Short mmCIF file of C-alpha atoms and ligand atoms in Angstrom, two decimals:
data_model
loop_
_atom_site.label_atom_id
_atom_site.label_comp_id
_atom_site.label_asym_id
_atom_site.label_seq_id
_atom_site.Cartn_x
_atom_site.Cartn_y
_atom_site.Cartn_z
CA MET A 17 21.86 -19.64 -73.80
CA GLN A 18 21.39 -18.46 -70.04
CA ASP A 19 19.03 -15.49 -71.40
CA ILE A 20 16.73 -18.47 -72.82
CA ILE A 21 17.25 -20.26 -69.50
CA ASN A 22 16.28 -17.22 -67.39
CA SER A 23 13.77 -15.80 -69.75
CA VAL A 24 11.63 -20.01 -69.44
CA LYS A 25 12.32 -19.66 -65.48
CA THR A 26 9.42 -17.59 -64.90
CA THR A 27 7.42 -18.27 -68.73
CA HIS A 28 7.17 -22.04 -68.85
CA GLU A 29 7.29 -21.56 -72.55
CA LEU A 30 9.80 -21.97 -74.67
CA SER A 31 9.88 -22.51 -79.20
CA LYS A 32 11.11 -25.30 -80.62
CA PRO A 33 14.45 -24.28 -82.14
CA GLU A 34 14.86 -22.81 -78.33
CA ILE A 35 14.25 -26.19 -76.64
CA VAL A 36 16.83 -27.51 -80.16
CA GLU A 37 19.48 -24.63 -78.50
CA LEU A 38 18.99 -26.02 -74.67
CA LEU A 39 19.46 -30.05 -76.62
CA LYS A 40 22.44 -28.75 -78.26
CA ASN A 41 24.38 -26.75 -76.02
CA GLY A 42 22.77 -27.34 -72.14
CA GLY A 43 24.55 -28.35 -68.99
CA ASP A 44 25.21 -27.54 -65.85
CA GLU A 45 22.93 -24.14 -65.58
CA LEU A 46 19.87 -26.09 -67.67
CA PHE A 47 20.34 -28.69 -65.03
CA LYS A 48 19.95 -26.28 -62.36
CA ALA A 49 17.08 -24.14 -63.49
CA ALA A 50 14.74 -26.97 -63.82
CA ASP A 51 16.28 -28.20 -60.21
CA GLU A 52 15.05 -24.60 -58.90
CA VAL A 53 11.57 -24.89 -60.90
CA ARG A 54 10.97 -28.31 -59.50
CA LYS A 55 11.49 -27.35 -55.79
CA GLN A 56 9.44 -24.01 -56.49
CA TYR A 57 6.51 -25.59 -58.01
CA VAL A 58 6.61 -29.57 -56.77
CA GLY A 59 8.74 -29.21 -53.70
CA ASP A 60 11.18 -31.47 -52.25
CA GLU A 61 8.91 -34.17 -51.66
CA VAL A 62 9.46 -37.53 -53.74
CA HIS A 63 6.80 -39.49 -54.42
CA LEU A 64 7.11 -43.13 -54.14
CA ARG A 65 5.17 -45.63 -56.81
CA ALA A 66 6.09 -49.47 -56.10
CA LEU A 67 5.95 -50.76 -59.73
CA ILE A 68 4.50 -54.21 -60.36
CA GLU A 69 5.45 -56.19 -62.99
CA PHE A 70 3.03 -58.60 -63.35
CA SER A 71 2.96 -60.15 -66.82
CA ASN A 72 6.20 -60.30 -69.44
CA ILE A 73 3.76 -61.20 -72.00
CA CYS A 74 3.31 -58.91 -74.96
CA ARG A 75 1.45 -58.80 -78.17
CA CYS A 76 3.25 -55.95 -79.14
CA ASN A 77 6.94 -56.09 -81.53
CA CYS A 78 8.07 -53.06 -80.77
CA LYS A 79 11.75 -52.87 -82.08
CA TYR A 80 13.27 -52.04 -79.20
CA CYS A 81 11.59 -53.69 -76.45
CA GLY A 82 13.27 -57.31 -74.99
CA LEU A 83 9.19 -58.36 -74.67
CA ARG A 84 8.61 -57.98 -78.29
CA CYS A 85 6.43 -61.28 -79.15
CA ASP A 86 9.74 -62.17 -81.36
CA ASN A 87 11.47 -62.50 -79.16
CA LYS A 88 11.33 -66.20 -78.19
CA ASN A 89 14.50 -65.68 -75.74
CA ILE A 90 12.64 -65.42 -72.96
CA GLU A 91 11.11 -67.18 -70.08
CA ARG A 92 7.55 -65.61 -70.50
CA TYR A 93 5.49 -65.28 -67.29
CA ARG A 94 2.31 -64.17 -65.98
CA LEU A 95 1.30 -63.04 -62.25
CA SER A 96 -2.12 -64.91 -60.29
CA LYS A 97 -4.46 -62.77 -59.07
CA GLU A 98 -3.86 -63.49 -55.71
CA GLU A 99 0.12 -62.45 -56.18
CA ILE A 100 -0.69 -59.69 -57.74
CA VAL A 101 -3.26 -58.38 -55.32
CA ASP A 102 -0.62 -59.57 -52.59
CA LEU A 103 1.97 -57.43 -54.05
CA ALA A 104 0.69 -54.93 -53.46
CA LYS A 105 -0.63 -55.17 -50.37
CA LYS A 106 2.97 -55.71 -49.32
CA ALA A 107 4.60 -52.76 -50.77
CA TYR A 108 1.43 -50.74 -48.85
CA SER A 109 3.08 -52.51 -45.86
CA TYR A 110 6.48 -50.82 -46.48
CA GLY A 111 4.41 -47.47 -46.62
CA TYR A 112 4.09 -46.30 -50.59
CA ARG A 113 0.99 -44.97 -51.21
CA THR A 114 0.92 -45.27 -54.50
CA VAL A 115 1.41 -48.94 -57.12
CA VAL A 116 2.11 -48.97 -60.56
CA MET A 117 0.16 -52.27 -62.73
CA GLN A 118 2.51 -52.79 -65.50
CA SER A 119 2.45 -55.46 -68.11
CA GLY A 120 3.51 -56.31 -71.74
CA GLU A 121 0.34 -56.02 -73.72
CA ASP A 122 -1.12 -58.98 -72.49
CA MET A 123 -4.88 -59.89 -73.29
CA TYR A 124 -5.00 -63.02 -70.66
CA PHE A 125 -6.05 -59.75 -68.55
CA THR A 126 -9.08 -58.52 -69.73
CA ALA A 127 -10.57 -55.32 -68.60
CA GLU A 128 -12.65 -57.26 -66.29
CA LEU A 129 -9.50 -59.35 -65.08
CA LEU A 130 -8.22 -56.29 -63.68
CA ALA A 131 -10.88 -54.92 -62.88
CA GLU A 132 -11.57 -57.11 -59.92
CA ILE A 133 -7.70 -57.03 -58.92
CA ILE A 134 -7.65 -53.83 -59.31
CA LYS A 135 -11.40 -53.62 -56.22
CA GLU A 136 -9.33 -56.44 -54.43
CA ILE A 137 -5.78 -53.79 -54.42
CA LYS A 138 -8.22 -51.37 -52.93
CA LEU A 139 -10.06 -52.84 -50.97
CA ALA A 140 -7.43 -54.10 -48.68
CA SER A 141 -5.38 -50.98 -49.17
CA ASP A 142 -5.41 -47.72 -49.16
CA VAL A 143 -3.25 -46.85 -52.40
CA ALA A 144 -3.97 -44.95 -55.58
CA ILE A 145 -3.56 -47.14 -58.72
CA THR A 146 -1.40 -46.98 -61.77
CA LEU A 147 -1.69 -48.85 -64.90
CA SER A 148 1.12 -49.34 -67.88
CA ILE A 149 -0.89 -52.30 -69.48
CA GLY A 150 -1.18 -50.32 -73.06
CA GLU A 151 -3.59 -49.98 -75.43
CA ARG A 152 -7.24 -50.94 -74.90
CA SER A 153 -10.61 -49.04 -76.26
CA PHE A 154 -12.45 -46.27 -75.02
CA GLU A 155 -14.76 -48.92 -72.80
CA GLU A 156 -12.05 -50.85 -71.59
CA TYR A 157 -10.21 -47.75 -70.10
CA LYS A 158 -13.84 -47.42 -68.77
CA ILE A 159 -14.02 -50.20 -67.02
CA LEU A 160 -11.18 -50.46 -65.36
CA LYS A 161 -11.82 -46.13 -63.88
CA SER A 162 -14.88 -46.98 -62.84
CA ALA A 163 -13.26 -50.38 -60.88
CA GLY A 164 -10.83 -47.70 -59.38
CA ALA A 165 -7.67 -47.26 -61.16
CA ASP A 166 -6.27 -43.59 -60.87
CA ARG A 167 -3.55 -42.92 -63.28
CA PHE A 168 -2.81 -44.46 -66.49
CA LEU A 169 0.88 -44.27 -68.23
CA LEU A 170 1.54 -44.64 -71.71
CA ARG A 171 4.28 -43.30 -73.31
CA ILE A 172 4.67 -42.14 -77.27
CA GLU A 173 7.77 -43.72 -77.39
CA THR A 174 8.12 -40.56 -79.91
CA THR A 175 6.08 -38.12 -82.15
CA ASP A 176 7.78 -38.45 -84.97
CA LYS A 177 5.59 -39.79 -87.60
CA ASP A 178 8.42 -42.26 -89.77
CA LEU A 179 10.10 -43.41 -86.65
CA TYR A 180 7.17 -44.65 -85.18
CA LYS A 181 5.56 -46.49 -88.12
CA SER A 182 9.50 -48.66 -88.43
CA LEU A 183 9.50 -49.05 -84.78
CA HIS A 184 6.21 -50.26 -84.17
CA PRO A 185 5.02 -53.00 -86.88
CA ASN A 186 1.51 -53.57 -87.02
CA MET A 187 0.97 -50.63 -84.53
CA ASP A 188 -0.93 -46.83 -85.83
CA PHE A 189 0.27 -43.75 -84.43
CA GLU A 190 -2.97 -41.87 -84.28
CA ASN A 191 -4.55 -45.05 -82.54
CA ARG A 192 -1.85 -44.44 -79.97
CA LYS A 193 -2.94 -40.73 -79.72
CA ARG A 194 -6.61 -42.13 -79.30
CA CYS A 195 -5.48 -43.71 -76.29
CA LEU A 196 -4.60 -40.62 -74.70
CA ARG A 197 -6.60 -38.93 -75.42
CA ASP A 198 -9.51 -41.40 -74.06
CA LEU A 199 -7.75 -41.66 -71.28
CA LYS A 200 -7.89 -38.33 -70.43
CA GLU A 201 -11.56 -37.98 -71.40
CA LEU A 202 -12.04 -40.29 -68.88
CA GLY A 203 -10.45 -38.71 -65.84
CA TYR A 204 -7.39 -40.41 -65.52
CA GLU A 205 -4.27 -38.76 -64.48
CA VAL A 206 -2.46 -39.53 -67.36
CA GLY A 207 1.33 -40.04 -68.30
CA THR A 208 3.87 -40.15 -71.39
CA GLY A 209 7.29 -39.97 -72.67
CA CYS A 210 9.67 -41.03 -74.96
CA LEU A 211 12.62 -42.79 -75.82
CA VAL A 212 15.21 -40.77 -76.17
CA GLY A 213 18.92 -42.02 -78.72
CA LEU A 214 16.88 -43.82 -80.99
CA LYS A 215 18.73 -44.16 -84.04
CA GLY A 216 17.30 -41.34 -86.74
CA GLN A 217 15.60 -39.31 -83.58
CA SER A 218 16.86 -35.65 -84.38
CA LEU A 219 16.86 -33.40 -81.78
CA GLU A 220 14.17 -31.62 -83.17
CA ALA A 221 11.65 -35.11 -82.75
CA LEU A 222 13.02 -34.29 -79.34
CA ALA A 223 11.53 -30.79 -79.02
CA ASP A 224 8.68 -32.24 -80.64
CA ASP A 225 7.97 -34.41 -78.15
CA ILE A 226 9.02 -32.13 -75.60
CA LEU A 227 6.11 -29.57 -76.74
CA PHE A 228 3.84 -32.61 -77.48
CA PHE A 229 3.57 -33.24 -73.33
CA LYS A 230 2.50 -29.68 -72.77
CA GLU A 231 0.58 -29.58 -75.78
CA ILE A 232 -1.79 -32.58 -74.36
CA GLY A 233 -2.08 -31.58 -70.36
CA ALA A 234 -0.28 -34.91 -69.99
CA ASP A 235 0.22 -35.31 -65.75
CA MET A 236 3.53 -37.43 -65.80
CA ILE A 237 6.21 -37.39 -68.14
CA GLY A 238 9.25 -40.40 -68.02
CA ILE A 239 12.05 -40.17 -69.73
CA GLY A 240 14.22 -42.41 -70.34
CA PRO A 241 17.37 -43.75 -73.03
CA PHE A 242 17.41 -46.51 -75.77
CA ILE A 243 19.25 -49.05 -73.85
CA PRO A 244 19.83 -51.84 -77.13
CA HIS A 245 18.40 -55.22 -76.28
CA LYS A 246 20.75 -58.03 -78.21
CA ASN A 247 17.68 -60.35 -78.82
CA THR A 248 15.77 -57.19 -80.95
CA PRO A 249 16.18 -55.92 -84.25
CA LEU A 250 18.08 -52.66 -82.70
CA GLY A 251 20.75 -54.87 -80.89
CA GLN A 252 23.94 -53.13 -82.13
CA ASP A 253 22.56 -50.13 -82.53
CA GLU A 254 23.96 -47.30 -80.26
CA GLY A 255 21.69 -46.40 -77.82
CA GLY A 256 21.03 -43.18 -76.10
CA SER A 257 23.25 -41.06 -73.69
CA PHE A 258 22.24 -39.94 -70.01
CA GLU A 259 23.22 -36.66 -70.51
CA LEU A 260 20.58 -36.18 -73.48
CA ALA A 261 17.43 -37.88 -71.70
CA LEU A 262 18.19 -35.68 -68.31
CA LYS A 263 18.49 -32.63 -70.81
CA VAL A 264 15.09 -33.98 -72.27
CA MET A 265 13.99 -33.82 -68.53
CA ALA A 266 14.84 -30.85 -67.28
CA ILE A 267 13.64 -28.67 -70.35
CA THR A 268 10.49 -30.96 -69.50
CA ARG A 269 10.13 -29.55 -66.28
CA LEU A 270 11.56 -26.23 -67.38
CA LEU A 271 7.46 -25.90 -69.44
CA MET A 272 5.74 -28.12 -67.17
CA PRO A 273 6.72 -26.81 -63.70
CA ASP A 274 4.11 -28.60 -62.12
CA ILE A 275 3.81 -32.23 -63.33
CA ASN A 276 4.50 -35.37 -61.94
CA ILE A 277 8.33 -36.27 -63.73
CA PRO A 278 9.87 -39.64 -62.65
CA ALA A 279 14.30 -40.10 -62.22
CA THR A 280 14.11 -43.06 -63.82
CA THR A 281 15.31 -46.68 -64.05
CA ALA A 282 16.22 -47.61 -67.24
CA MET A 283 18.86 -43.28 -65.82
CA GLU A 284 20.38 -45.72 -63.73
CA THR A 285 21.12 -48.05 -65.81
CA LEU A 286 23.25 -45.75 -68.16
CA ASN A 287 24.39 -43.99 -64.60
CA PRO A 288 25.13 -45.46 -61.23
CA ASN A 289 23.99 -42.29 -59.58
CA GLY A 290 21.78 -41.84 -62.41
CA ARG A 291 18.54 -41.36 -60.63
CA LEU A 292 19.68 -38.89 -57.47
CA ILE A 293 21.38 -36.79 -59.96
CA ALA A 294 17.17 -37.08 -62.54
CA LEU A 295 16.03 -35.76 -59.01
CA GLN A 296 18.15 -32.84 -58.52
CA SER A 297 17.46 -32.19 -62.81
CA GLY A 298 13.40 -31.93 -61.99
CA ALA A 299 12.92 -34.98 -61.05
CA ASN A 300 10.41 -35.64 -58.08
CA VAL A 301 8.81 -38.79 -58.52
CA VAL A 302 11.23 -42.16 -58.38
CA MET A 303 9.71 -45.76 -58.90
CA PRO A 304 11.29 -48.59 -57.09
CA ASN A 305 10.20 -52.38 -58.46
CA ALA A 306 7.85 -54.16 -55.59
CA THR A 307 8.13 -57.66 -58.09
CA GLU A 308 9.54 -60.67 -55.94
CA GLY A 309 12.18 -63.34 -56.61
CA ASP A 310 12.53 -64.36 -60.50
CA TYR A 311 9.82 -62.36 -61.47
CA ARG A 312 12.59 -58.62 -62.26
CA ARG A 313 15.32 -60.43 -64.21
CA LYS A 314 12.17 -62.09 -66.02
CA TYR A 315 10.91 -58.75 -66.70
CA GLU A 316 13.83 -57.87 -69.12
CA ILE A 317 12.72 -54.75 -71.48
CA TYR A 318 16.63 -54.32 -71.85
CA PRO A 319 20.25 -55.14 -70.22
CA GLY A 320 21.52 -53.90 -67.34
CA LYS A 321 18.57 -53.03 -65.62
CA ILE A 322 19.06 -52.26 -62.17
CA CYS A 323 18.02 -54.45 -58.45
CA ILE A 324 17.62 -57.41 -60.28
CA ASN A 325 18.54 -59.55 -57.32
CA ASP A 326 17.18 -57.18 -54.68
CA SER A 327 13.62 -57.94 -52.96
CA PRO A 328 11.37 -55.12 -52.20
CA ALA A 329 12.04 -54.17 -48.56
CA LYS A 330 15.41 -54.09 -49.80
CA CYS A 331 14.83 -51.58 -52.44
CA ARG A 332 12.77 -49.77 -49.87
CA ASN A 333 14.95 -48.75 -47.63
CA CYS A 334 17.44 -48.04 -50.46
CA ILE A 335 15.94 -44.84 -52.27
CA GLU A 336 14.60 -43.77 -48.88
CA ARG A 337 18.54 -43.54 -47.63
CA LYS A 338 19.52 -41.73 -50.74
CA ILE A 339 16.58 -39.57 -51.44
CA ASN A 340 17.19 -38.45 -47.66
CA SER A 341 21.42 -38.29 -48.58
CA ILE A 342 20.18 -35.09 -51.15
CA GLY A 343 18.44 -33.67 -48.29
CA ARG A 344 15.12 -35.10 -50.14
CA THR A 345 12.13 -36.55 -47.97
CA VAL A 346 9.87 -39.05 -48.88
CA SER A 347 6.24 -38.49 -49.51
CA THR A 348 3.76 -40.63 -47.12
CA SER A 349 0.71 -38.87 -49.52
CA LYS A 350 -0.52 -40.46 -52.63
CA GLY A 351 1.40 -37.41 -54.67
CA PHE A 352 -1.29 -36.75 -57.09
CA ARG A 353 -0.87 -33.32 -59.21
CA ARG A 354 -1.95 -30.56 -57.98
CA PRO A 355 -1.80 -28.44 -60.74
CA LEU A 356 -0.64 -24.33 -60.22
CA THR A 357 -2.78 -22.19 -62.56
CA PRO A 358 -0.30 -19.54 -64.18
CA PRO A 359 -0.65 -16.63 -64.08
CA THR A 360 -2.35 -15.91 -60.22
CA PHE A 361 -0.30 -18.33 -58.58
CA ARG A 362 3.24 -18.15 -60.22
CA GLY A 363 3.47 -14.58 -58.01
CA ASP A 364 2.84 -15.84 -54.86
CA VAL A 365 4.88 -19.52 -55.02
CA ALA A 366 7.88 -16.95 -55.83
CA ASP A 367 7.72 -15.94 -51.98
CA LYS A 368 5.91 -18.87 -50.39
CA LYS A 369 6.81 -22.46 -48.91
CA ILE A 370 4.73 -24.34 -51.60
CA GLU A 371 3.84 -26.88 -49.04
CA ASP A 372 1.54 -23.57 -47.58
CA VAL A 373 -0.02 -22.94 -50.48
CA ILE A 374 -0.94 -25.93 -52.00
CA GLU A 375 -2.86 -26.45 -48.81
CA ASN A 376 -4.36 -23.14 -48.64
CA ILE A 377 -5.26 -22.29 -51.82
CA LEU A 378 -5.48 -25.71 -54.33
CA PRO A 379 -8.32 -27.53 -54.01
CA LEU A 380 -7.47 -31.38 -54.37
CA PRO A 381 -7.31 -33.22 -57.77
CA THR A 382 -11.31 -34.54 -58.39
CA GLY A 383 -9.87 -36.14 -61.76
CA GLU A 384 -11.33 -32.56 -63.87
CA ASP A 385 -9.81 -30.83 -67.48
CA LYS A 386 -6.36 -30.05 -65.95
CA GLY A 387 -6.04 -28.08 -68.88
CA GLY A 388 -4.79 -29.10 -72.65
CA ASN A 389 -5.59 -29.00 -75.94
CA TYR A 390 -6.31 -31.88 -77.34
CA GLU A 391 -7.61 -30.45 -80.81
CA ASN A 392 -4.27 -31.18 -82.66
CA LEU A 393 -3.75 -34.97 -81.21
N1 5AD B 7 15.61 -49.06 -73.65
C1 5AD B 7 14.98 -47.82 -72.61
N2 5AD B 7 13.81 -48.90 -72.96
C2 5AD B 7 12.91 -48.70 -73.41
N3 5AD B 7 11.46 -49.14 -73.54
C3 5AD B 7 11.29 -49.98 -74.23
N4 5AD B 7 11.83 -50.53 -74.61
C4 5AD B 7 13.42 -50.19 -74.05
C5 5AD B 7 14.79 -50.61 -74.74
N5 5AD B 7 15.30 -50.67 -75.04
C6 5AD B 7 10.67 -48.62 -72.71
C7 5AD B 7 9.55 -48.05 -73.95
C8 5AD B 7 8.00 -48.24 -72.88
C9 5AD B 7 8.85 -48.55 -71.32
C10 5AD B 7 7.84 -49.36 -70.67
O1 5AD B 7 9.96 -49.27 -71.38
O2 5AD B 7 9.54 -46.61 -73.34
O3 5AD B 7 6.83 -47.19 -72.62
FE1 SF4 B 8 5.17 -54.50 -75.74
FE2 SF4 B 8 5.17 -52.46 -74.23
FE3 SF4 B 8 7.64 -53.70 -74.87
FE4 SF4 B 8 6.27 -52.47 -76.75
S1 SF4 B 8 7.43 -51.54 -75.35
S2 SF4 B 8 7.39 -54.69 -76.70
S3 SF4 B 8 4.32 -52.35 -75.83
S4 SF4 B 8 6.15 -54.35 -73.51
FE1 FES B 9 16.82 -51.36 -55.81
FE2 FES B 9 17.97 -49.29 -54.70
S1 FES B 9 16.49 -49.66 -55.29
S2 FES B 9 18.79 -51.80 -54.47
#
């Protein structure tokens, strides 16, 4: 085990059986190695992303999710264009340099309408914009990119095709991969990720998920434990564990040393210190909630979501204090991925302060292809 860990710290490669072994038996040594690799490649700064949950209306019916269209036990809402722009401006005033616009798959928000919103936000505030709005066509993604969107989050959820099919009525695994490919081609920074602890999900399947992230050259990976929601078909399932989700995340960091990895809210739901533990096990991003009032409670993807009674200002202060308490700092930049191209930089990085290496050698991202091979997608 320690041999595998020592080797991956420099090669950033693992075979599927090695990943399975780490998922089975990895512990503190794994988390420590991921923390070291995180420090070496992306430094001590933590990037904050302000999450704006602008509509909980969804046309999909994912069996694990509280927003699924068959759940009639939820008050649906949709923010107006003005409300969304206003929340983004406030987020900027609190010091956020990225806003994440997240919603269910709500087709009221056409690409044209979203494009208007993106342009208004960009005119008013110097922020990067991440979209998390689900599956759309190439043309729609193109309109959104031209309007100024910088990044896109679309989790693959699981790469186990049978499991994917059973969890996603009327959705198509191939189309999801098509979306990821289109987004990459259009120059978005692409985030994906998976759920951990679904019934029927093997360690081998999780190993495949991790290898998939690397294969497609993802720029960001969000990993969260599955948390059963009572108003869904999976309400009686056991749910995922914090530890296993943390292991998937730590291994992802070891294999993809320079990407952005959030300490996810679902992790904090299962462990009161979940985000800080994640930040010390490979993560370098936090996505605090910047939605106001009752909408937070209504955006109930899973139960026990943190901060539902808190304000954007409170979360902003709270998270900075927490980050500082573990000797880390909040970044003041937009926090784009700055890819290190191995092997040229690997040796240098080991001996130098990461900031010097990055500032002096690396070009800022321009949205060009960051590597990754889509041929197998
Ligand atoms: N538990 C944890 N995460 C969930 N998601 C959806 N439902 C749940 C749940 N019950 C995640 C999915 C989706 C993201 C927005 O929320 O991975 O991509
Ligand atoms: Fe809709 Fe996303 Fe929930 Fe699926 S996971 S039901 S697409 S909000
Ligand atoms: Fe919301 Fe701590 S991050 S109260």
